[in-house]
Coordinates of C-alpha atoms in Angstrom, one line a residue:
Chain A
M14 CA 0.0 0.0 0.0
A15 CA 1.4 3.4 -0.9
K16 CA 2.4 5.7 1.9
T17 CA 3.1 9.3 1.8
E18 CA 6.2 10.9 3.3
I19 CA 7.1 14.5 3.7
Q20 CA 10.4 16.3 3.7
T21 CA 10.1 18.7 6.6
H22 CA 13.3 20.7 6.1
G23 CA 12.7 24.3 6.2
L24 CA 9.0 23.9 7.1
G25 CA 7.6 25.7 10.2
S26 CA 6.9 22.8 12.5
G27 CA 8.4 24.0 15.8
P28 CA 6.5 25.0 18.9
G29 CA 4.5 28.1 18.4
A30 CA 4.1 27.4 14.7
G31 CA 0.6 26.1 15.5
T32 CA -1.0 29.1 17.0
A33 CA -4.1 30.7 15.5
G34 CA -5.4 33.9 17.1
D35 CA -5.3 35.2 20.7
A36 CA -8.9 34.4 21.7
A37 CA -9.3 32.1 24.7
P38 CA -8.2 28.7 23.5
A39 CA -10.6 25.7 23.3
V40 CA -7.8 23.2 22.7
V41 CA -4.1 23.4 23.2
L42 CA -1.7 20.6 22.2
E43 CA 1.8 20.8 23.5
N44 CA 4.5 18.6 22.0
V45 CA 2.2 15.7 21.4
S46 CA 3.7 12.5 20.1
K47 CA 2.2 9.1 19.5
S48 CA 3.6 5.9 18.1
F49 CA 2.3 2.5 17.4
G50 CA 5.3 0.2 17.7
D51 CA 7.9 1.5 15.3
H52 CA 5.4 3.6 13.4
H53 CA 5.6 7.3 14.6
V54 CA 2.2 8.8 13.9
L55 CA 2.5 12.1 15.6
R56 CA 5.8 13.8 16.2
G57 CA 5.9 16.7 18.6
V58 CA 2.7 18.4 17.4
S59 CA 1.9 21.7 19.1
L60 CA -1.0 23.9 18.3
T61 CA -3.7 26.2 19.8
I62 CA -7.3 26.2 18.6
R63 CA -9.3 29.2 19.7
R64 CA -13.0 29.1 20.7
G65 CA -15.5 29.7 18.0
S66 CA -13.2 28.9 15.1
I67 CA -13.5 26.4 12.3
T68 CA -10.2 24.6 12.0
V69 CA -9.5 22.2 9.1
M70 CA -6.6 19.9 9.6
L71 CA -5.5 18.7 6.2
G72 CA -3.0 16.0 5.2
P73 CA -2.5 12.9 3.2
S74 CA -4.1 9.7 4.3
G75 CA -2.3 7.9 7.1
T76 CA -0.5 10.9 8.5
G77 CA -2.0 11.0 11.9
K78 CA -5.1 13.2 11.5
S79 CA -7.6 10.7 13.0
V80 CA -5.1 9.9 15.7
L81 CA -4.9 13.6 16.6
L82 CA -8.7 13.8 16.8
R83 CA -8.8 10.7 19.0
C84 CA -6.2 12.1 21.3
L85 CA -8.3 15.2 21.8
V86 CA -11.2 13.2 23.3
G87 CA -9.0 10.8 25.2
L88 CA -9.8 7.8 23.0
L89 CA -6.0 7.5 22.5
K90 CA -3.4 8.6 25.0
P91 CA -0.3 10.3 23.5
D92 CA 3.1 8.9 24.5
T93 CA 4.3 12.4 25.3
G94 CA 2.9 15.9 25.6
R95 CA -0.2 17.6 26.9
V96 CA -3.7 17.8 25.4
L97 CA -5.5 20.7 27.1
V98 CA -9.2 21.0 26.5
F99 CA -10.6 24.1 28.2
G100 CA -7.5 24.0 30.4
E101 CA -7.9 20.4 31.5
D102 CA -5.1 18.0 30.5
V103 CA -7.0 15.1 28.9
A104 CA -3.7 13.1 28.4
A105 CA -3.0 13.1 32.1
L106 CA -6.4 11.4 32.9
D107 CA -6.1 7.7 33.6
E108 CA -9.3 6.0 32.3
T109 CA -8.7 3.0 34.6
K110 CA -9.2 5.2 37.7
A111 CA -12.8 5.8 38.6
K112 CA -12.3 9.6 39.4
D113 CA -10.3 10.3 36.3
R114 CA -12.8 8.4 34.2
E115 CA -15.7 10.5 35.5
K116 CA -13.7 13.7 34.8
L117 CA -12.8 12.4 31.3
F118 CA -16.5 11.7 30.5
A119 CA -17.5 15.1 31.8
I120 CA -15.0 16.7 29.4
R121 CA -16.2 14.5 26.5
R122 CA -19.8 15.8 27.1
R123 CA -18.5 19.2 25.8
F124 CA -17.8 17.5 22.5
G125 CA -19.9 16.3 19.6
M126 CA -18.3 14.1 17.1
L127 CA -19.2 13.2 13.5
F128 CA -17.5 9.9 12.8
Q129 CA -16.3 9.0 9.3
D130 CA -19.0 6.4 8.8
G131 CA -21.5 8.0 11.1
A132 CA -21.3 5.4 13.9
L133 CA -25.1 5.5 14.3
F134 CA -26.6 2.9 16.6
D135 CA -28.0 0.2 14.4
D136 CA -30.8 -0.9 16.7
M137 CA -32.2 2.6 17.1
T138 CA -34.3 4.7 14.7
V139 CA -33.1 8.0 13.3
Y140 CA -35.2 9.7 15.9
D141 CA -33.8 7.7 18.8
N142 CA -30.2 8.2 17.6
V143 CA -30.6 12.0 17.7
A144 CA -32.6 11.9 20.9
F145 CA -30.1 9.6 22.6
P146 CA -27.7 12.2 24.1
M147 CA -30.6 14.4 25.2
R148 CA -32.2 11.5 27.0
L149 CA -29.0 10.7 28.8
H150 CA -27.6 14.1 29.6
T151 CA -30.6 16.4 30.1
D152 CA -33.8 16.5 32.2
L153 CA -35.9 17.5 29.2
S154 CA -39.3 16.1 28.9
E155 CA -40.0 13.7 26.0
A156 CA -42.1 16.5 24.3
E157 CA -39.2 18.9 24.5
I158 CA -36.8 16.3 23.2
R159 CA -39.2 15.6 20.3
E160 CA -39.2 19.3 19.5
R161 CA -35.4 19.5 19.5
V162 CA -34.9 16.3 17.5
I163 CA -37.3 17.5 14.8
D164 CA -35.5 20.9 14.8
K165 CA -32.1 19.3 14.4
L166 CA -33.3 16.9 11.7
H167 CA -34.9 19.9 10.0
R168 CA -31.6 21.8 10.1
V169 CA -29.8 18.9 8.4
G170 CA -32.5 18.6 5.8
L171 CA -34.1 15.4 7.0
K172 CA -37.8 15.4 7.5
G173 CA -40.1 12.5 7.6
G174 CA -37.6 9.8 8.1
E175 CA -37.5 9.8 11.8
Q176 CA -38.7 6.2 12.2
K177 CA -36.2 4.7 9.7
F178 CA -33.3 2.6 10.9
P179 CA -29.7 3.5 9.8
A180 CA -29.6 0.5 7.5
E181 CA -32.4 2.0 5.5
L182 CA -30.6 5.3 4.8
S183 CA -28.1 6.3 2.1
G184 CA -24.5 7.2 3.1
G185 CA -25.3 10.9 2.8
M186 CA -28.4 10.6 5.0
R187 CA -26.5 8.6 7.6
K188 CA -23.9 11.3 7.8
R189 CA -26.5 14.0 8.2
V190 CA -28.3 12.1 11.0
A191 CA -24.9 11.6 12.6
F192 CA -24.3 15.4 12.3
A193 CA -27.7 16.1 13.9
R194 CA -26.7 13.8 16.7
A195 CA -23.3 15.5 17.1
I196 CA -25.0 18.9 17.5
A197 CA -27.9 17.6 19.5
L198 CA -26.6 19.0 22.8
E199 CA -25.2 22.1 21.1
P200 CA -21.7 21.2 22.4
D201 CA -18.8 23.6 22.7
I202 CA -16.7 21.7 20.2
V203 CA -17.7 19.5 17.3
L204 CA -15.1 17.2 15.8
C205 CA -15.7 16.0 12.2
D206 CA -13.7 13.1 10.9
E207 CA -13.6 13.3 7.1
P208 CA -17.1 14.7 6.8
S209 CA -17.1 14.7 3.0
S210 CA -15.6 11.2 2.4
G211 CA -17.9 9.0 0.5
L212 CA -20.3 11.8 -0.4
D213 CA -21.0 13.3 -3.8
P214 CA -19.8 16.9 -4.3
V215 CA -23.3 18.3 -3.9
M216 CA -24.0 16.4 -0.7
S217 CA -20.5 17.4 0.5
A218 CA -21.2 21.1 -0.1
T219 CA -24.5 20.7 1.7
L220 CA -22.8 19.3 4.7
D221 CA -20.2 22.1 4.6
E222 CA -23.0 24.7 4.5
L223 CA -24.5 23.0 7.5
I224 CA -21.2 23.3 9.4
M225 CA -21.0 27.0 8.6
E226 CA -24.7 27.5 9.6
M227 CA -24.2 25.7 12.9
H228 CA -21.1 27.8 13.5
R229 CA -22.9 31.0 12.7
S230 CA -26.1 30.3 14.7
L231 CA -24.7 28.4 17.7
G232 CA -21.0 29.6 17.9
I233 CA -19.7 26.0 18.0
T234 CA -16.0 25.4 17.6
F235 CA -15.4 23.0 14.7
I236 CA -12.3 20.9 14.3
I237 CA -12.5 19.1 11.0
I238 CA -10.0 16.6 9.6
S239 CA -10.1 16.2 5.9
H240 CA -8.2 15.8 2.7
D241 CA -10.8 17.7 0.7
T242 CA -9.1 20.9 -0.3
A243 CA -12.4 22.4 -1.6
E244 CA -14.0 21.8 1.8
A245 CA -11.0 23.5 3.5
K246 CA -11.3 26.6 1.2
M247 CA -15.0 26.8 1.9
V248 CA -15.4 26.4 5.6
A249 CA -12.1 27.0 7.3
D250 CA -10.9 30.1 9.1
T251 CA -7.9 28.2 10.3
I252 CA -5.9 25.6 8.4
G253 CA -3.4 23.1 9.6
M254 CA -1.4 20.6 7.6
L255 CA -0.2 17.3 9.0
A256 CA 2.2 15.2 7.1
N257 CA 4.2 12.2 8.3
G258 CA 3.3 13.1 11.9
H259 CA 4.6 16.7 11.7
L260 CA 2.5 19.8 11.8
V261 CA 4.0 21.5 8.8
A262 CA 1.7 24.5 8.6
F263 CA -0.9 26.1 10.9
G264 CA -2.6 29.4 10.9
P265 CA -5.4 31.6 9.6
K266 CA -6.5 30.4 6.1
E267 CA -5.5 33.6 4.3
E268 CA -2.1 33.6 6.0
V269 CA -1.4 30.0 5.2
F270 CA -2.3 30.5 1.5
R271 CA -0.4 33.8 1.3
E272 CA 2.8 32.1 2.6
D273 CA 2.3 29.5 -0.2
H274 CA 3.8 26.8 1.9
P275 CA 5.4 24.1 -0.3
A276 CA 3.4 21.2 1.2
I277 CA 0.2 23.2 1.1
H278 CA 0.9 24.2 -2.4
Q279 CA 1.6 20.7 -3.5
F280 CA -1.5 19.4 -1.7
F281 CA -3.9 22.0 -3.2
A282 CA -2.3 21.8 -6.6
R283 CA -2.5 18.0 -6.6
E284 CA 1.1 17.7 -7.7
T285 CA 3.1 14.5 -7.5
Q286 CA 6.4 16.4 -7.0
G287 CA 7.1 18.3 -3.8
P288 CA 7.9 17.8 -0.1
I289 CA 5.1 15.2 0.2
K290 CA 6.4 11.9 -1.3
V291 CA 4.5 8.8 -2.1
V292 CA 6.7 5.9 -1.0
Chain B
M1 CA 5.9 -19.7 27.8
K2 CA 4.5 -16.8 25.8
R3 CA 1.1 -18.6 25.8
L4 CA 1.2 -18.8 29.5
I5 CA 2.0 -15.2 29.9
D6 CA -0.7 -14.2 27.4
F7 CA -3.2 -16.4 29.4
L8 CA -2.2 -14.8 32.7
E9 CA -2.4 -11.3 31.1
T10 CA -5.9 -12.1 29.9
L11 CA -6.9 -13.4 33.3
G12 CA -5.6 -10.2 34.9
A13 CA -7.5 -8.1 32.4
L14 CA -10.7 -10.1 33.0
G15 CA -10.3 -9.6 36.8
A16 CA -9.8 -5.8 36.4
F17 CA -12.8 -5.7 34.0
A18 CA -15.0 -7.7 36.5
W19 CA -14.0 -5.2 39.2
Q20 CA -14.9 -2.3 36.8
V21 CA -18.3 -3.9 36.1
F22 CA -18.9 -4.4 39.9
W23 CA -17.9 -0.8 40.7
S24 CA -20.1 0.6 37.8
T25 CA -23.1 -1.5 39.1
L26 CA -22.8 0.1 42.6
T27 CA -22.4 3.7 41.4
S28 CA -24.3 6.2 39.3
P29 CA -25.2 6.7 36.5
R30 CA -27.3 3.6 36.0
Y31 CA -29.3 2.8 32.9
F32 CA -32.5 1.1 34.2
K33 CA -34.3 1.3 30.9
E34 CA -31.5 -0.4 29.0
T35 CA -31.3 -3.1 31.7
L36 CA -35.0 -3.8 31.5
R37 CA -34.7 -3.9 27.7
M38 CA -31.9 -6.4 27.9
M39 CA -33.9 -8.6 30.4
D40 CA -36.8 -8.6 28.0
V41 CA -34.6 -9.6 25.1
L42 CA -32.9 -12.3 27.1
V43 CA -36.2 -13.8 28.3
R44 CA -37.7 -13.8 24.8
R45 CA -34.5 -15.3 23.3
C46 CA -33.9 -18.0 25.9
I47 CA -37.2 -19.2 27.3
I48 CA -38.0 -21.7 24.5
P49 CA -34.5 -23.2 24.1
V50 CA -34.0 -23.5 27.8
G51 CA -37.4 -25.2 28.2
L52 CA -36.7 -27.5 25.3
A53 CA -33.3 -28.4 26.8
V54 CA -34.5 -29.2 30.4
A55 CA -37.9 -30.8 29.8
P56 CA -36.5 -33.9 28.1
V57 CA -34.0 -34.4 30.9
G58 CA -36.9 -34.9 33.4
A59 CA -38.5 -37.3 31.0
V60 CA -35.3 -39.3 30.5
I61 CA -34.7 -39.5 34.3
S62 CA -38.1 -41.0 34.8
L63 CA -37.8 -43.3 31.8
Q64 CA -34.4 -44.7 32.8
G65 CA -34.9 -44.5 36.5
I66 CA -38.3 -46.2 36.9
D67 CA -36.9 -49.6 35.9
V68 CA -33.9 -49.3 38.3
F69 CA -36.2 -48.2 41.1
K70 CA -38.6 -51.0 40.4
L71 CA -35.8 -53.5 41.0
F72 CA -35.8 -52.4 44.6
G73 CA -39.6 -51.9 44.7
A74 CA -38.9 -48.2 45.3
E75 CA -40.5 -46.7 42.2
R76 CA -42.7 -44.5 44.6
M77 CA -39.4 -42.8 45.5
L78 CA -38.5 -41.9 41.9
S79 CA -39.7 -38.4 42.4
S80 CA -37.2 -37.8 45.2
F81 CA -34.3 -38.5 42.9
L82 CA -36.0 -36.6 40.0
G83 CA -36.7 -33.5 42.1
T84 CA -33.3 -33.3 43.6
A85 CA -31.5 -33.9 40.3
I86 CA -33.6 -31.3 38.4
V87 CA -33.7 -28.6 41.0
R88 CA -30.1 -28.8 42.3
E89 CA -28.2 -29.9 39.2
Y90 CA -29.8 -30.2 35.8
S91 CA -32.0 -27.2 35.8
P92 CA -29.3 -24.7 36.9
A93 CA -26.6 -26.1 34.7
L94 CA -28.7 -26.5 31.6
A95 CA -30.5 -23.2 32.0
S96 CA -27.1 -21.5 32.4
V97 CA -25.6 -23.4 29.4
M98 CA -28.5 -22.3 27.2
V99 CA -28.2 -18.7 28.4
A100 CA -24.5 -18.9 27.6
A101 CA -25.3 -20.2 24.1
Q102 CA -28.1 -17.9 23.3
A103 CA -27.6 -14.7 25.4
G104 CA -23.8 -14.8 25.9
S105 CA -23.1 -15.1 22.3
S106 CA -25.6 -12.5 21.3
I107 CA -24.3 -10.0 23.9
A108 CA -20.6 -10.6 22.8
A109 CA -21.6 -10.3 19.1
R110 CA -23.6 -7.1 19.7
I111 CA -20.9 -5.4 21.7
G112 CA -18.2 -6.6 19.2
T113 CA -20.2 -5.2 16.3
M114 CA -20.7 -1.9 18.1
K115 CA -16.9 -1.8 18.7
V116 CA -16.1 -2.6 15.0
R117 CA -18.5 0.0 13.7
G118 CA -17.2 2.8 16.0
Q119 CA -20.4 2.9 18.1
I120 CA -18.5 2.1 21.4
D121 CA -16.2 5.1 20.6
A122 CA -19.3 7.2 19.8
L123 CA -20.7 6.4 23.2
A124 CA -17.5 7.3 24.9
V125 CA -17.3 10.6 23.0
M126 CA -20.8 11.4 24.1
G127 CA -19.7 11.1 27.6
V128 CA -21.4 7.7 28.2
D129 CA -19.2 5.0 29.8
P130 CA -19.6 2.0 27.5
V131 CA -19.1 -0.4 30.4
R132 CA -22.0 1.2 32.3
Y133 CA -24.3 1.5 29.3
V134 CA -23.6 -1.6 27.2
V135 CA -21.9 -4.2 29.6
V136 CA -23.6 -3.6 33.0
P137 CA -27.2 -4.0 31.7
G138 CA -26.2 -7.3 30.0
V139 CA -24.5 -8.6 33.2
I140 CA -27.5 -7.6 35.4
A141 CA -29.9 -9.1 32.9
C142 CA -28.0 -12.5 32.8
L143 CA -27.8 -12.4 36.7
V144 CA -31.5 -11.9 37.1
V145 CA -32.9 -13.8 34.1
T146 CA -30.9 -17.1 34.5
P147 CA -32.5 -17.9 37.9
L148 CA -35.9 -16.9 36.6
L149 CA -35.5 -19.2 33.7
S150 CA -34.4 -22.0 36.1
V151 CA -37.7 -21.6 38.0
I152 CA -39.6 -22.3 34.8
T153 CA -37.3 -25.2 33.9
N154 CA -37.6 -26.7 37.4
F155 CA -41.4 -26.9 36.7
L156 CA -40.9 -28.2 33.2
G157 CA -38.3 -30.8 34.1
I158 CA -40.4 -32.2 37.0
A159 CA -43.7 -32.0 34.9
S160 CA -42.1 -34.1 32.1
G161 CA -40.7 -36.5 34.7
W162 CA -44.1 -36.8 36.3
F163 CA -45.7 -37.5 32.9
F164 CA -43.4 -40.5 32.2
A165 CA -43.5 -41.7 35.8
V166 CA -47.2 -41.4 36.6
P167 CA -49.5 -41.8 33.5
I168 CA -47.0 -43.9 31.6
G169 CA -44.9 -45.6 34.3
G170 CA -47.8 -46.3 36.6
V171 CA -46.4 -44.7 39.7
D172 CA -49.1 -43.4 42.1
H173 CA -49.7 -39.7 41.7
G174 CA -50.1 -39.2 45.5
A175 CA -46.9 -41.1 46.3
F176 CA -45.0 -39.2 43.6
M177 CA -46.0 -35.8 45.0
E178 CA -45.5 -36.8 48.6
H179 CA -41.9 -38.0 48.0
L180 CA -41.2 -35.0 45.8
T181 CA -42.4 -32.4 48.3
A182 CA -40.7 -34.3 51.2
Q183 CA -37.4 -34.4 49.4
I184 CA -37.1 -31.0 47.9
T185 CA -36.2 -28.5 50.6
A186 CA -36.0 -24.7 50.5
A187 CA -32.2 -25.1 50.6
D188 CA -32.4 -27.1 47.4
L189 CA -34.3 -24.3 45.7
W190 CA -31.9 -21.6 47.0
V191 CA -28.9 -23.7 46.0
G192 CA -30.3 -24.0 42.4
L193 CA -31.2 -20.3 42.2
G194 CA -27.8 -19.3 43.7
K195 CA -25.9 -21.4 41.2
C196 CA -27.9 -19.9 38.3
A197 CA -27.2 -16.3 39.5
L198 CA -23.5 -17.1 39.7
F199 CA -23.4 -18.7 36.3
G200 CA -25.5 -15.9 34.8
L201 CA -23.0 -13.4 36.3
G202 CA -20.1 -15.2 34.7
V203 CA -21.8 -15.4 31.3
G204 CA -22.5 -11.6 31.4
V205 CA -19.0 -10.6 32.5
I206 CA -17.2 -12.9 30.0
A207 CA -19.5 -11.9 27.1
G208 CA -18.9 -8.2 27.8
F209 CA -15.2 -8.7 28.2
L210 CA -14.8 -10.6 25.0
G211 CA -17.1 -8.3 23.1
L212 CA -15.1 -5.2 24.1
R213 CA -11.8 -6.9 23.1
V214 CA -13.0 -7.3 19.5
K215 CA -10.6 -5.5 17.2
H216 CA -11.0 -6.1 13.5
G217 CA -14.0 -7.0 11.4
A218 CA -16.7 -9.6 11.2
A219 CA -14.4 -12.6 11.8
S220 CA -13.3 -11.1 15.1
V221 CA -16.9 -10.6 16.1
G222 CA -17.7 -14.2 15.3
K223 CA -14.7 -15.4 17.3
A224 CA -15.8 -13.4 20.3
A225 CA -19.3 -14.9 20.2
N226 CA -17.8 -18.4 19.8
D227 CA -15.2 -17.9 22.5
T228 CA -17.9 -16.7 24.9
V229 CA -20.0 -19.8 24.4
V230 CA -17.1 -22.2 24.7
N231 CA -15.4 -20.5 27.7
T232 CA -18.6 -19.9 29.7
I233 CA -19.9 -23.4 29.2
I234 CA -16.6 -24.9 30.4
L235 CA -16.7 -22.4 33.3
I236 CA -20.3 -23.3 34.2
L237 CA -19.6 -27.1 34.2
L238 CA -16.4 -26.8 36.2
T239 CA -17.9 -24.4 38.7
D240 CA -21.0 -26.5 39.0
Y241 CA -18.9 -29.5 40.0
V242 CA -16.8 -27.4 42.5
V243 CA -19.8 -25.7 44.0
S244 CA -21.8 -29.0 44.3
M245 CA -18.8 -30.6 46.1
M246 CA -18.5 -27.7 48.5
L247 CA -22.2 -27.6 49.3
L248 CA -22.4 -31.3 49.9
G249 CA -19.3 -31.0 52.1
M250 CA -21.1 -28.3 54.1
G251 CA -24.2 -30.6 54.4
L252 CA -26.3 -28.4 52.1

């Protein structure tokens, strides 16, 4: 299987390179590294994501984007470094200890996550999938939950399919239901893992518009990992580029494009020659 | 050597997992609706297979036993043996084995599938502890449903034994009932129910443990379901032997 490798010489990957804006940070990563055996997936990644931003992390497949996302919510523990979410170091919490586990779950409740394939619960209807976090984490009456579920499904353009099961939906519909579930509690941060993968361009653009609409109306911080350059151009206010475990570029979209970073240039121009190598 | 180390590591992990399940059962949050739903599923799924497994055993004991008891002119006492064997041994063991086969495999497969499809991670990211939400309800359901099923199988096993002893074997109904009620004590019933609860607990914990250890794809899910059935049945039969020896030693 082809792998991509990047030449990092001369690229801005040191500490402080990953800072975007001075607003109160939602997430701070300090020198985060993660390996699986001999495979170094993340190598000293440092970045700051401010509240209310839409950050798109780009990069070739297999360069640690999903691992980064999983480290943010404590699904993976980095080997070194700190992962600060609203000031709390998620990486320092030990899930095997009851107190830390409760703390970790409390932090996770501030997140919504759109998984790559939706991760909808197979044995629940669309309605129950979206209602699920509300039933567990709020004291809302069933009537209030119903109102909110319908509202969320309406926002993602799904009306009338509430009683369908995930297996009866198309890929695009499943993703929209998963998005409705991710924003059901109007969380502080929504993580999107490859939101456009497997979707046609029109559906992909529809989902991007949804993200921007949610950002505008609810002020949610979005962290999106993607290799869709059109999506990054459309929704991002901050762009990061991960390649071979290194954060090779990070900053406001305009600034990143203005600097014309070689890896960014190669990625957006779809060129085979450049610092990113297919090996 | 490596196999031994792997086995000991797995045993240690199972012990830690069992403790986590125990702790999660004692502390909030608890998911009562999910627990009741699991109980409902288990009863529906297990009641017919469990009944079909135990009822013939009572019939066979009567069929085989009546001739032996007749040799000693003691056929009136057949029900004493039948009752004790069904209530203390066959009903708990067979009900638990069938729960392991039906419920244990389906719990492991369900959790394994959820793991493979990212639904366990989705729960965790939503701030829901998967052990509390997915495993604990299954464990409690097995713990409660297995003894309940054994009450039904006690009745079915004895009823089928009665049918082959009284109408077919010619044993007097009054004598059958008199020896049955005289022989089966409250201690027998409690021993049977206690064993079922213990076996049910083991099925639930092992199914949850193996389900959550699933890593890749459908084959891994199938292996978890299969391993759950094999391991729990071996465990049930071994534990049944040990517990029976201990209880007999204690005069119970």
